[in-house]
Coordinates of C-alpha atoms and ligand atoms in Angstrom, one line a residue:
Chain A
X1 CA -1.9 12.9 -1.1
X2 CA -4.3 15.6 -0.1
X3 CA -6.9 12.9 1.0
X4 CA -4.6 11.6 3.3
X5 CA -3.7 14.7 5.0
X6 CA -6.0 15.3 7.8
X7 CA -5.2 11.7 9.4
X8 CA -1.7 12.6 8.7
X9 CA -1.7 16.2 10.0
X10 CA -3.5 14.9 13.1
X11 CA -0.9 12.8 14.1
X12 CA 2.0 15.1 13.7
X13 CA 3.3 17.1 16.7
X14 CA 4.8 20.4 15.8
X15 CA 8.6 20.3 16.4
X16 CA 8.4 23.7 18.2
X17 CA 6.4 22.0 21.1
X18 CA 9.2 19.5 21.8
X19 CA 11.8 20.2 24.6
X20 CA 15.1 21.9 23.3
X21 CA 17.9 19.9 21.9
X22 CA 19.7 19.7 25.1
X23 CA 17.4 17.2 26.5
X24 CA 18.1 14.1 24.1
X25 CA 15.4 12.2 25.4
X26 CA 14.3 10.0 22.3
X27 CA 10.9 10.3 21.2
X28 CA 9.1 7.4 19.7
X29 CA 5.6 8.5 19.6
X30 CA 5.7 10.1 16.0
X31 CA 7.6 7.4 14.2
X32 CA 5.5 4.8 12.3
X33 CA 6.1 1.2 12.1
X34 CA 7.1 0.0 8.9
X35 CA 6.7 -3.6 7.6
X36 CA 8.2 -5.2 4.5
X37 CA 6.2 -8.4 3.9
X38 CA 7.7 -11.2 1.8
X39 CA 8.6 -8.4 -1.1
X40 CA 9.9 -9.6 -4.2
X41 CA 10.6 -7.2 -7.3
X42 CA 12.1 -7.7 -10.7
X43 CA 13.0 -5.6 -13.6
X44 CA 12.7 -6.0 -17.1
X45 CA 15.9 -5.3 -19.1
X46 CA 15.8 -6.3 -22.8
X47 CA 12.9 -8.5 -22.3
X48 CA 14.4 -10.6 -19.7
X49 CA 13.4 -10.4 -16.0
X50 CA 16.2 -9.3 -13.6
X51 CA 15.1 -10.5 -10.0
X52 CA 16.2 -7.7 -7.5
X53 CA 14.5 -8.4 -4.3
X54 CA 13.9 -12.0 -3.2
X55 CA 11.2 -12.4 -0.5
X56 CA 12.4 -9.8 1.8
X57 CA 10.6 -9.3 5.1
X58 CA 11.8 -7.0 7.5
X59 CA 9.9 -4.6 10.1
X60 CA 11.2 -1.2 11.6
X61 CA 9.5 -0.5 15.2
X62 CA 8.1 2.9 15.6
X63 CA 11.0 5.5 16.1
X64 CA 13.5 2.6 15.2
X65 CA 16.5 3.0 13.0
X66 CA 17.5 0.3 10.9
X67 CA 20.6 0.2 8.5
X68 CA 20.5 -2.0 5.2
X69 CA 24.0 -3.1 4.5
X70 CA 24.6 -4.9 1.1
X71 CA 26.8 -4.9 -1.9
X72 CA 26.4 -2.5 -4.5
X73 CA 23.8 -3.3 -7.3
X74 CA 21.8 -5.6 -5.0
X75 CA 18.8 -3.8 -4.7
X76 CA 19.1 -1.5 -1.7
X77 CA 17.8 1.4 -3.5
X78 CA 15.0 -0.4 -5.1
X79 CA 13.6 -1.6 -1.7
X80 CA 13.6 2.2 -0.7
X81 CA 11.9 3.3 -3.8
X82 CA 9.2 0.8 -2.9
X83 CA 8.9 1.9 0.6
X84 CA 8.6 5.5 -0.3
X85 CA 5.7 4.3 -2.8
X86 CA 7.3 5.6 -6.0
X87 CA 6.9 2.1 -7.6
X88 CA 4.7 -0.8 -6.5
X89 CA 6.1 -4.1 -5.5
X90 CA 5.8 -7.0 -8.0
X91 CA 5.0 -9.2 -5.0
X92 CA 4.3 -9.0 -1.3
X93 CA 3.4 -5.8 0.7
X94 CA 4.7 -2.8 2.2
X95 CA 2.9 -1.6 5.0
X96 CA 3.0 1.7 7.0
X97 CA 1.2 1.5 10.6
X98 CA -1.3 -1.1 9.0
X99 CA -2.0 0.9 5.9
X100 CA -0.6 -0.4 2.6
X101 CA 2.3 1.7 0.6
X102 CA 0.8 2.2 -2.9
X103 CA 1.9 5.8 -3.7
X104 CA 4.2 8.5 -2.6
X105 CA 3.2 10.4 0.6
X106 CA 4.7 13.3 2.5
X107 CA 4.7 11.0 5.7
X108 CA 7.3 8.6 4.3
X109 CA 10.2 10.7 2.6
X110 CA 13.3 9.4 0.6
X111 CA 16.6 11.3 0.9
X112 CA 18.4 10.5 -2.6
X113 CA 22.3 9.6 -2.7
X114 CA 22.2 12.8 -4.9
X115 CA 20.8 15.8 -3.2
X116 CA 18.7 16.6 -6.4
X117 CA 17.8 20.1 -5.2
X118 CA 16.2 22.5 -7.8
X119 CA 18.8 24.6 -9.0
X120 CA 16.4 27.5 -9.7
X121 CA 15.3 27.5 -6.0
X122 CA 17.3 29.2 -3.3
X123 CA 18.1 26.7 -0.4
X124 CA 14.9 28.0 1.4
X125 CA 12.9 27.7 -1.6
X126 CA 14.2 24.0 -1.9
X127 CA 13.3 23.5 1.7
X128 CA 9.8 24.9 1.1
X129 CA 9.0 22.5 -1.7
X130 CA 6.9 20.1 0.1
X131 CA 4.9 22.8 2.3
X132 CA 4.4 24.7 -1.0
X133 CA 3.2 21.5 -2.9
X134 CA 0.4 20.7 -0.2
X135 CA -0.7 24.4 0.1
X136 CA 0.8 24.6 3.7
X137 CA 3.4 27.4 3.2
X138 CA 1.3 30.2 4.5
X139 CA 0.7 28.1 7.9
X140 CA 4.0 26.6 8.7
X141 CA 6.3 29.3 7.1
X142 CA 8.2 29.4 10.2
X143 CA 8.9 25.9 10.2
X144 CA 11.4 26.2 7.1
X145 CA 13.5 28.5 9.4
X146 CA 13.4 26.0 12.2
X147 CA 14.3 23.0 9.8
X148 CA 17.3 25.3 8.1
X149 CA 18.4 25.9 12.0
X150 CA 18.4 22.1 12.8
X151 CA 20.8 21.4 10.0
X152 CA 22.9 24.5 10.6
X153 CA 22.1 26.2 7.3
X154 CA 20.3 29.4 8.5
X155 CA 22.9 31.7 7.2
X156 CA 22.7 30.0 3.7
X157 CA 18.9 30.4 3.3
X158 CA 19.3 32.7 0.3
X159 CA 21.9 31.0 -1.5
X160 CA 21.5 28.9 -4.5
X161 CA 22.6 25.0 -4.5
X162 CA 25.6 25.6 -7.0
X163 CA 26.8 28.0 -4.2
X164 CA 27.1 25.2 -1.5
X165 CA 29.4 22.4 -0.7
X166 CA 28.6 18.8 -1.1
X167 CA 27.7 18.5 2.4
X168 CA 25.8 21.5 2.5
X169 CA 23.8 20.4 -0.2
X170 CA 22.9 17.1 1.5
X171 CA 21.9 19.1 4.6
X172 CA 19.6 20.9 2.6
X173 CA 18.0 17.8 1.2
X174 CA 17.7 16.5 4.7
X175 CA 15.9 19.7 5.8
X176 CA 13.5 19.6 3.0
X177 CA 12.5 16.3 4.2
X178 CA 12.4 17.2 7.6
X179 CA 10.4 20.3 7.5
X180 CA 7.4 17.9 6.4
X181 CA 7.9 15.9 9.8
X182 CA 8.0 12.4 8.2
X183 CA 7.2 9.7 10.3
X184 CA 9.3 7.4 8.2
X185 CA 12.5 8.8 6.8
X186 CA 14.1 6.6 4.0
X187 CA 17.7 7.4 3.5
X188 CA 19.6 6.1 0.4
X189 CA 23.6 6.3 1.1
X190 CA 23.0 10.0 1.8
X191 CA 26.4 10.5 2.9
X192 CA 28.0 8.2 0.3
X193 CA 29.3 11.0 -1.8
X194 CA 30.9 13.0 0.9
X195 CA 34.4 13.4 1.9
X196 CA 35.3 11.4 5.4
X197 CA 35.3 14.0 7.8
X198 CA 31.9 15.7 6.5
X199 CA 30.6 12.3 6.6
X200 CA 31.4 11.9 10.1
X201 CA 30.0 15.3 11.2
X202 CA 26.9 14.6 9.2
X203 CA 26.4 10.8 10.8
X204 CA 26.3 12.5 14.5
X205 CA 23.9 15.1 12.9
X206 CA 21.7 12.4 11.8
X207 CA 21.9 10.5 15.0
X208 CA 21.0 14.1 17.0
X209 CA 18.1 14.7 14.5
X210 CA 16.6 11.1 14.8
X211 CA 16.6 11.4 18.6
X212 CA 15.0 14.7 18.7
X213 CA 12.3 14.2 16.0
X214 CA 11.6 10.6 16.7
X215 CA 10.8 9.6 13.0
X216 CA 11.3 5.9 12.1
X217 CA 14.8 5.8 10.1
X218 CA 15.7 3.1 7.2
X219 CA 19.1 3.8 6.1
X220 CA 20.9 2.4 3.1
X221 CA 24.7 2.3 3.2
X222 CA 27.6 0.6 2.1
X223 CA 29.6 1.6 5.1
X224 CA 29.8 -0.9 7.9
X225 CA 31.0 1.7 10.3
X226 CA 28.5 4.0 9.6
X227 CA 25.6 1.4 9.9
X228 CA 27.0 0.7 13.4
X229 CA 27.1 4.2 14.6
X230 CA 23.5 5.0 13.5
X231 CA 21.4 1.8 13.6
X232 CA 19.9 0.0 16.4
X233 CA 19.7 -2.8 14.0
X234 CA 21.6 -3.6 10.9
X235 CA 20.2 -5.8 8.4
X236 CA 22.9 -7.4 5.9
X237 CA 21.6 -8.5 2.2
X238 CA 23.0 -10.6 0.0
X239 CA 24.2 -10.2 -3.6
X240 CA 21.5 -9.6 -6.2
X241 CA 18.8 -10.8 -5.9
X242 CA 18.8 -9.4 -2.4
X243 CA 18.0 -11.8 0.4
X244 CA 18.4 -10.9 4.2
X245 CA 21.6 -12.8 5.4
X246 CA 21.8 -11.5 8.7
X247 CA 20.2 -9.1 11.3
X248 CA 22.5 -7.8 14.0
X249 CA 21.3 -5.8 17.2
X250 CA 23.6 -2.9 18.3
X251 CA 23.0 -2.5 21.9
X252 CA 25.4 0.3 22.5
X253 CA 24.0 3.5 23.8
X254 CA 23.8 6.7 21.9
X255 CA 25.8 8.8 20.9
X256 CA 28.1 6.1 20.1
X257 CA 32.0 6.2 19.9
X258 CA 33.2 4.9 16.8
X259 CA 36.0 3.0 19.0
X260 CA 33.5 1.5 21.5
X261 CA 34.7 -2.3 21.7
X262 CA 31.2 -3.5 21.1
X263 CA 31.2 -1.8 17.8
X264 CA 34.7 -2.9 16.8
X265 CA 33.9 -6.5 17.4
X266 CA 30.4 -6.2 15.4
X267 CA 32.4 -4.7 12.5
X268 CA 34.7 -7.6 11.8
X269 CA 31.7 -10.1 12.6
X270 CA 29.6 -8.1 9.6
X271 CA 32.7 -8.0 7.4
X272 CA 33.0 -11.7 7.8
X273 CA 29.3 -12.1 7.0
X274 CA 30.0 -10.1 3.7
X275 CA 33.1 -12.3 3.0
X276 CA 35.6 -10.0 4.0
X277 CA 38.3 -10.8 6.5
X278 CA 38.5 -8.1 9.0
Chain B
X1 CA 30.4 22.9 -7.7
X2 CA 32.1 25.6 -5.8
X3 CA 32.0 25.5 -1.9
X4 CA 31.6 28.7 -0.1
X5 CA 32.7 29.1 3.3
X6 CA 30.5 30.7 6.2
X7 CA 29.2 34.0 5.6
X8 CA 31.0 34.8 2.4
X9 CA 28.3 34.3 -0.3
X10 CA 29.8 35.3 -3.7
X11 CA 28.4 38.8 -4.5
X12 CA 29.0 40.9 -7.7
X13 CA 31.9 43.2 -6.5
X14 CA 31.5 46.9 -7.3
X15 CA 34.5 47.7 -9.3
X16 CA 36.5 50.4 -7.4
X17 CA 36.7 53.4 -9.6
X18 CA 40.8 54.3 -9.7
X19 CA 41.5 57.4 -11.3
X20 CA 43.1 56.8 -14.5
X21 CA 46.9 57.2 -15.5
X22 CA 47.3 60.5 -17.1
X23 CA 48.1 58.5 -20.2
X24 CA 44.8 56.9 -20.4
X25 CA 43.2 60.1 -19.4
X26 CA 44.5 62.1 -22.3
X27 CA 44.6 59.1 -24.7
X28 CA 40.8 59.1 -24.7
X29 CA 40.9 62.7 -26.3
X30 CA 42.2 61.1 -29.2
X31 CA 38.7 59.9 -29.6
X32 CA 37.4 63.5 -30.3
X33 CA 39.6 64.3 -33.0
X34 CA 38.2 62.5 -36.1
X35 CA 35.0 64.3 -35.3
X36 CA 36.3 67.7 -35.3
X37 CA 38.4 66.5 -38.7
X38 CA 35.1 65.4 -40.0
X39 CA 33.5 68.6 -39.3
X40 CA 36.0 70.7 -40.7
X41 CA 36.2 68.8 -43.9
X42 CA 32.6 68.7 -44.5
X43 CA 32.3 72.4 -44.2
X44 CA 35.6 73.4 -46.2
X45 CA 36.1 70.7 -49.0
X46 CA 34.3 71.4 -52.1
X47 CA 31.2 69.0 -53.0
X48 CA 30.4 67.1 -55.8
X49 CA 26.8 67.3 -55.6
X50 CA 24.1 69.3 -54.0
X51 CA 23.6 68.2 -49.9
X52 CA 21.3 70.8 -48.5
X53 CA 22.3 69.1 -44.9
X54 CA 25.8 69.4 -45.2
X55 CA 26.2 72.4 -43.0
X56 CA 23.8 70.9 -40.2
X57 CA 26.1 67.8 -40.7
X58 CA 29.4 69.6 -40.1
X59 CA 27.8 71.5 -37.1
X60 CA 26.6 68.5 -35.5
X61 CA 29.8 66.6 -36.0
X62 CA 31.6 69.5 -34.7
X63 CA 29.6 69.7 -31.5
X64 CA 30.1 66.1 -30.9
X65 CA 33.8 66.6 -31.4
X66 CA 33.7 69.7 -28.8
X67 CA 31.6 67.5 -26.1
X68 CA 33.8 64.7 -26.5
X69 CA 37.0 66.9 -26.0
X70 CA 35.6 68.4 -22.9
X71 CA 33.7 65.6 -21.6
X72 CA 36.5 62.7 -21.9
X73 CA 39.5 64.2 -19.8
X74 CA 36.9 64.4 -17.0
X75 CA 34.9 61.4 -17.8
X76 CA 36.2 60.0 -14.7
X77 CA 33.9 62.3 -12.6
X78 CA 30.7 61.7 -14.6
X79 CA 29.6 58.4 -12.6
X80 CA 28.1 55.8 -14.7
X81 CA 27.9 57.7 -18.0
X82 CA 31.5 58.9 -17.7
X83 CA 32.6 55.4 -17.4
X84 CA 30.8 54.2 -20.1
X85 CA 32.3 56.9 -22.1
X86 CA 35.5 56.1 -21.5
X87 CA 35.0 52.5 -22.2
X88 CA 33.8 53.1 -25.6
X89 CA 36.3 56.1 -26.5
X90 CA 38.1 53.8 -28.9
X91 CA 35.1 52.8 -30.7
X92 CA 34.0 56.6 -30.9
X93 CA 37.3 57.4 -32.5
X94 CA 37.2 54.6 -35.1
X95 CA 33.6 55.4 -35.8
X96 CA 34.7 58.9 -36.4
X97 CA 37.5 57.9 -38.8
X98 CA 35.2 55.6 -40.6
X99 CA 32.6 58.5 -40.8
X100 CA 35.5 60.7 -42.3
X101 CA 36.5 58.3 -44.8
X102 CA 32.8 57.7 -46.1
X103 CA 32.4 61.7 -46.2
X104 CA 35.5 61.7 -48.2
X105 CA 35.0 59.1 -50.7
X106 CA 31.3 60.0 -51.5
X107 CA 30.5 63.9 -51.2
X108 CA 34.1 65.2 -51.6
X109 CA 35.9 62.9 -54.0
X110 CA 33.1 60.9 -55.5
X111 CA 35.3 57.8 -55.5
X112 CA 32.0 55.8 -55.3
X113 CA 29.0 56.1 -57.7
X114 CA 26.7 58.4 -56.4
X115 CA 23.0 57.6 -56.2
X116 CA 24.0 54.3 -54.9
X117 CA 26.3 55.3 -52.1
X118 CA 24.9 58.8 -50.5
X119 CA 27.2 60.7 -48.2
X120 CA 26.3 60.7 -44.5
X121 CA 24.4 64.2 -44.7
X122 CA 22.1 62.6 -47.4
X123 CA 21.0 60.0 -44.6
X124 CA 20.7 62.7 -42.1
X125 CA 18.4 64.5 -44.4
X126 CA 16.2 61.3 -44.5
X127 CA 16.1 61.2 -40.8
X128 CA 15.3 64.9 -40.5
X129 CA 13.1 65.2 -43.5
X130 CA 11.3 61.6 -43.7
X131 CA 11.1 61.0 -39.9
X132 CA 7.4 60.8 -40.0
X133 CA 6.9 58.2 -42.5
X134 CA 10.2 56.4 -41.2
X135 CA 8.6 56.3 -37.7
X136 CA 5.1 55.3 -38.8
X137 CA 6.7 52.2 -40.6
X138 CA 8.8 51.4 -37.5
X139 CA 5.4 51.5 -35.3
X140 CA 3.9 49.3 -38.2
X141 CA 6.8 47.0 -38.0
X142 CA 6.8 46.9 -34.0
X143 CA 3.0 46.2 -33.7
X144 CA 3.1 43.3 -36.4
X145 CA 6.0 41.8 -35.0
X146 CA 4.6 42.2 -31.1
X147 CA 1.4 40.5 -32.2
X148 CA 2.9 37.6 -34.3
X149 CA 5.6 36.8 -31.7
X150 CA 3.6 36.9 -28.4
X151 CA 1.1 34.6 -30.3
X152 CA 3.8 32.2 -31.6
X153 CA 5.8 32.3 -28.4
X154 CA 2.7 31.7 -26.2
X155 CA 1.3 28.8 -28.4
X156 CA 4.7 27.1 -28.8
X157 CA 5.4 27.3 -25.3
X158 CA 2.0 25.8 -24.3
X159 CA 2.3 23.3 -27.1
X160 CA 6.1 22.4 -26.2
X161 CA 5.0 22.1 -22.7
X162 CA 2.1 19.7 -23.7
X163 CA 4.0 17.5 -26.2
X164 CA 6.9 16.9 -23.5
X165 CA 4.5 16.3 -20.8
X166 CA 1.8 14.2 -22.1
X167 CA 2.4 11.0 -24.2
X168 CA -0.9 11.2 -26.1
X169 CA -0.3 14.9 -27.2
X170 CA 3.1 13.8 -28.4
X171 CA 2.0 10.9 -30.3
X172 CA -0.2 13.4 -32.5
X173 CA 1.9 16.3 -32.5
X174 CA 5.2 14.7 -33.2
X175 CA 4.6 13.5 -36.9
X176 CA 3.1 16.9 -37.7
X177 CA 5.8 18.9 -36.4
X178 CA 8.4 16.6 -38.1
X179 CA 6.6 17.1 -41.5
X180 CA 5.6 20.6 -41.5
X181 CA 7.9 22.1 -39.1
X182 CA 10.8 22.4 -41.2
X183 CA 9.2 24.2 -43.9
X184 CA 10.1 28.0 -44.0
X185 CA 7.7 30.1 -42.7
X186 CA 7.7 32.2 -45.9
X187 CA 6.8 29.3 -48.1
X188 CA 3.4 29.6 -46.5
X189 CA 2.8 33.2 -47.8
X190 CA 1.1 33.0 -50.9
X191 CA -1.2 30.6 -49.0
X192 CA -1.5 32.7 -46.3
X193 CA -2.5 35.8 -48.1
X194 CA -5.2 33.9 -50.0
X195 CA -6.6 32.2 -46.7
X196 CA -6.8 35.2 -44.3
X197 CA -9.4 37.8 -44.6
X198 CA -6.6 40.3 -44.3
X199 CA -3.0 40.8 -45.3
X200 CA -2.3 41.8 -41.9
X201 CA -3.8 38.9 -40.1
X202 CA -1.9 36.7 -42.5
X203 CA 1.5 38.4 -41.9
X204 CA 0.5 37.9 -38.0
X205 CA 0.0 34.4 -38.7
X206 CA 3.3 33.9 -40.5
X207 CA 5.4 35.5 -37.9
X208 CA 3.7 33.5 -35.3
X209 CA 4.6 30.5 -37.4
X210 CA 8.2 31.5 -37.4
X211 CA 8.5 32.0 -34.0
X212 CA 6.3 29.2 -32.9
X213 CA 8.1 26.4 -34.5
X214 CA 11.5 26.5 -32.5
X215 CA 9.7 27.7 -29.4
X216 CA 7.6 24.5 -29.7
X217 CA 10.7 22.3 -30.4
X218 CA 12.9 23.6 -27.8
X219 CA 10.2 23.9 -25.1
X220 CA 9.3 20.2 -25.7
X221 CA 13.0 19.0 -25.4
X222 CA 13.5 20.9 -22.3
X223 CA 10.7 19.3 -20.9
X224 CA 11.1 16.0 -22.0
X225 CA 14.9 16.2 -20.8
X226 CA 14.2 17.3 -17.1
X227 CA 15.7 15.0 -14.5
X228 CA 13.4 12.3 -13.8
X229 CA 14.6 12.6 -10.1
X230 CA 13.4 16.1 -9.8
X231 CA 9.8 14.6 -10.3
X232 CA 10.6 11.7 -7.9
X233 CA 11.5 14.4 -5.2
X234 CA 8.4 16.3 -6.0
X235 CA 6.1 13.6 -5.9
X236 CA 7.3 12.0 -2.5
X237 CA 6.9 15.6 -1.1
X238 CA 3.4 15.5 -2.0
X239 CA 3.2 17.5 -5.3
X240 CA 0.0 17.5 -7.8
X241 CA 0.4 17.1 -11.4
X242 CA 0.0 20.8 -11.7
X243 CA 2.9 21.3 -9.5
X244 CA 4.9 19.1 -11.3
X245 CA 4.3 20.7 -14.7
X246 CA 4.4 24.5 -13.4
X247 CA 6.9 24.3 -10.6
X248 CA 9.2 21.5 -11.7
X249 CA 9.1 21.0 -15.4
X250 CA 8.7 24.5 -16.6
X251 CA 11.3 26.0 -14.4
X252 CA 13.6 23.0 -15.4
X253 CA 13.0 23.4 -19.3
X254 CA 13.3 27.4 -19.2
X255 CA 16.8 27.7 -20.3
X256 CA 15.8 25.6 -23.6
X257 CA 12.6 27.6 -23.8
X258 CA 14.7 30.7 -24.4
X259 CA 16.9 29.2 -26.5
X260 CA 13.9 28.6 -28.8
X261 CA 12.9 32.2 -28.0
X262 CA 15.9 33.5 -29.4
X263 CA 15.7 31.1 -32.2
X264 CA 12.2 32.3 -32.9
X265 CA 13.1 36.1 -32.6
X266 CA 15.7 35.9 -35.2
X267 CA 13.3 33.9 -37.8
X268 CA 10.3 36.3 -37.0
X269 CA 12.7 39.3 -38.5
X270 CA 13.1 37.3 -41.5
X271 CA 9.6 36.8 -42.2
X272 CA 8.5 40.4 -41.0
X273 CA 10.4 41.9 -43.7
X274 CA 9.4 39.6 -46.6
X275 CA 5.6 39.9 -45.5
X276 CA 5.7 43.6 -45.3
X277 CA 7.5 43.4 -48.8
X278 CA 5.0 41.3 -50.5
X279 CA 1.8 41.8 -48.4
X280 CA 0.7 44.6 -45.8
X281 CA 2.4 47.2 -47.9
X282 CA 3.4 48.9 -44.3
X283 CA 6.3 48.9 -41.9
X284 CA 9.9 49.0 -42.6
X285 CA 10.0 46.2 -45.0
X286 CA 7.6 48.2 -47.2
X287 CA 9.7 51.2 -46.8
X288 CA 12.7 49.5 -48.1
X289 CA 11.0 48.3 -51.2
X290 CA 9.2 51.7 -51.5
X291 CA 12.8 53.5 -51.4
X292 CA 14.3 51.1 -53.8
X293 CA 11.5 51.6 -56.3
X294 CA 12.1 55.5 -56.3
X295 CA 15.8 54.9 -56.4
X296 CA 16.0 57.0 -53.1
X297 CA 19.2 54.9 -51.8
X298 CA 19.3 57.2 -48.9
X299 CA 16.3 56.4 -47.7
X300 CA 16.9 52.7 -48.1
X301 CA 20.0 53.1 -45.7
X302 CA 18.2 55.0 -43.3
X303 CA 15.6 52.4 -42.8
X304 CA 18.2 49.7 -42.6
X305 CA 19.8 51.6 -39.7
X306 CA 16.3 52.0 -38.0
X307 CA 15.7 48.3 -38.9
X308 CA 19.1 47.3 -37.2
X309 CA 18.6 49.3 -34.2
X310 CA 15.1 47.7 -33.9
X311 CA 16.2 44.4 -33.9
X312 CA 19.1 44.6 -31.9
X313 CA 17.2 46.3 -29.1
X314 CA 14.6 43.6 -29.4
X315 CA 17.2 40.8 -29.0
X316 CA 18.8 42.9 -25.9
X317 CA 15.4 43.1 -24.3
X318 CA 15.2 39.4 -24.7
X319 CA 18.5 39.0 -23.0
X320 CA 17.6 41.1 -20.3
X321 CA 14.4 38.9 -19.7
X322 CA 16.5 36.0 -19.7
X323 CA 19.1 37.2 -17.1
X324 CA 16.1 38.2 -14.8
X325 CA 14.5 34.8 -15.0
X326 CA 17.5 32.6 -15.1
X327 CA 19.8 34.5 -12.8
X328 CA 20.0 31.1 -10.9
X329 CA 22.0 29.6 -13.6
X330 CA 24.6 32.2 -13.9
X331 CA 27.1 30.2 -11.5
X332 CA 26.4 27.0 -13.5
X333 CA 27.0 27.6 -17.2
X334 CA 29.1 30.1 -19.1
X335 CA 26.9 32.8 -20.5
Ligands
ADP1 N1 14.6 1.3 -13.1 C1 15.1 0.2 -13.5 N2 15.2 -0.5 -14.6 C2 15.8 -1.5 -14.6 N3 16.8 -2.0 -14.0 C3 16.9 -1.6 -12.6 C4 16.0 -0.3 -12.5 N4 16.4 0.4 -11.4 C5 17.6 -0.5 -11.0 N5 17.9 -1.5 -11.7 C6 18.7 -2.7 -11.4 O1 18.3 -3.4 -10.1 C7 19.5 -3.6 -9.8 C8 19.7 -3.1 -8.1 O2 19.5 -1.8 -8.2 P1 19.7 -0.7 -7.0 O3 18.4 -1.1 -6.0 O4 19.8 0.7 -7.5 O5 20.9 -1.2 -6.2 P2 21.6 -0.7 -5.0 O6 21.8 -1.8 -4.0 O7 23.2 -0.5 -5.5 O8 20.9 0.5 -4.6 C9 20.7 -3.4 -10.3 O9 20.9 -4.2 -11.2 C10 20.2 -2.3 -11.4 O10 20.7 -2.2 -12.7
MG2 MG1 21.6 2.5 -4.6

């Protein structure tokens, strides 16, 4: 990982140098292009293979936002773990900006469904983990406060995770990823366990962070509306083993209104594909 | 999970020191009375034996009684010490009653057979006359215990982390621990005294063994049980193997490690006493046996008291260390 650092470090532009949040001009330059090429994957369960992904191909443009929508257990998390480099794919390739993904790297970060914060570290300590692990803490300490500010947790920097609400924990997990300036952010149902109101707020926040930071985003969700509010493109997956059933472009401009007629129309379209009358 | 609203992190609230009601205020004075009664009884009642320190004992308890009598009513104004005094007042009173009963059934009425049940002033005599030997024995015990415990805890911790982390180490260590671990450390005693160059090094080894086994097993199970997602998170964030062990596995396993450290400390006390009695001929264990050999029962009780103080102080010290290192756990688990 350290060996990959110089290339990665040269490409990243510090958040500080960007225009303030008031100017929401999207920046695509930092995001990397992800392509998933003909990927199949299976797990062994009691000696029998359990096929989970079946020849998935999709690509996300630099700075793009794609949502993966599919029934639970179909293999969405598995696809994200492959993209994060946590496991090798059985078949096919995953490529980031022309480079094959074969191990974890801080340029591609995964935000898990559970915030998985370290309970023995404060919020600040948790956000610092990535910089600390790569020996960049002294250089970029300021980035931590910046990231905490971005997710609205400056006042809780010294709190421990158990003192936070679920939404605050998830925002900490987001800050922990953002502080590393990822070029690809993989989001595995990051808002799945939150209450409805917190979820709406964090969806808006996610759009804002994405537009401001310019990373490429691949979001897994089982919430059709969430996919439509956030993503430029929604990829609908089938039951296990996951295959791509449909890809829907969402043209509505950001920030989106949930009652936008276009989104409402797409919503019933997608629900139809998933086999539910809207 | 508790949620906290903005800006109101839970903080240990300093308990406001409200002035006690007159009833409580004067009720605490009752704690002084048994001590005064003890003083008077020791001085005035005839004794069945010859106890040179009866007068000292009477004066000491009398002084304590008077201090309590004046201190308790104004304890409210004495700050932290006063608050503690007030908190423990019932215990102080009951302890005074117990001493009074002890004094009466031994020195005064001889309801208990004499050489085996000495009165409190006989034990005071030991502390005042034999403090040098007692102190030296305590020092020897502490040195032996500290050496053995430190070695055992360090080796156990490193071994436990290695077993929990590395499959290869686990493969070789697991059967050995399974087979040899349950053996009580004292069973090694004859062999240890024969193999080691000195009885002191043999005893250190035994104490280390008694400490090391629980620390190893608990550290190992702690490391092996760490949430796998913790490692996934660290790996994606660019963590090296060293970081995964030292910054993820070890802190996550630390609560288990402390359980092992507590168990090891308890086990090391037992081994220490036996090793001192049978081997090193020094320390409190040896003192106990020496006192028994001379039928000096007062010395034996005195040594037991010192030993209890030593062991409980060490346990408290370990609790302090845990509270410091695992402060983050406070909101998560019941202490
Ligand atoms: N490590 C694993 N070992 C065996 N089976 C797994 C593993 N991870 C996931 N699976 C199986 O793969 C399927 C897809 O899992 P997952 O990708 O987590 O689904 P989801 O779409 O809900 O995120 C599930 O049936 C699950 O049981
Ligand atoms: Mg999942």
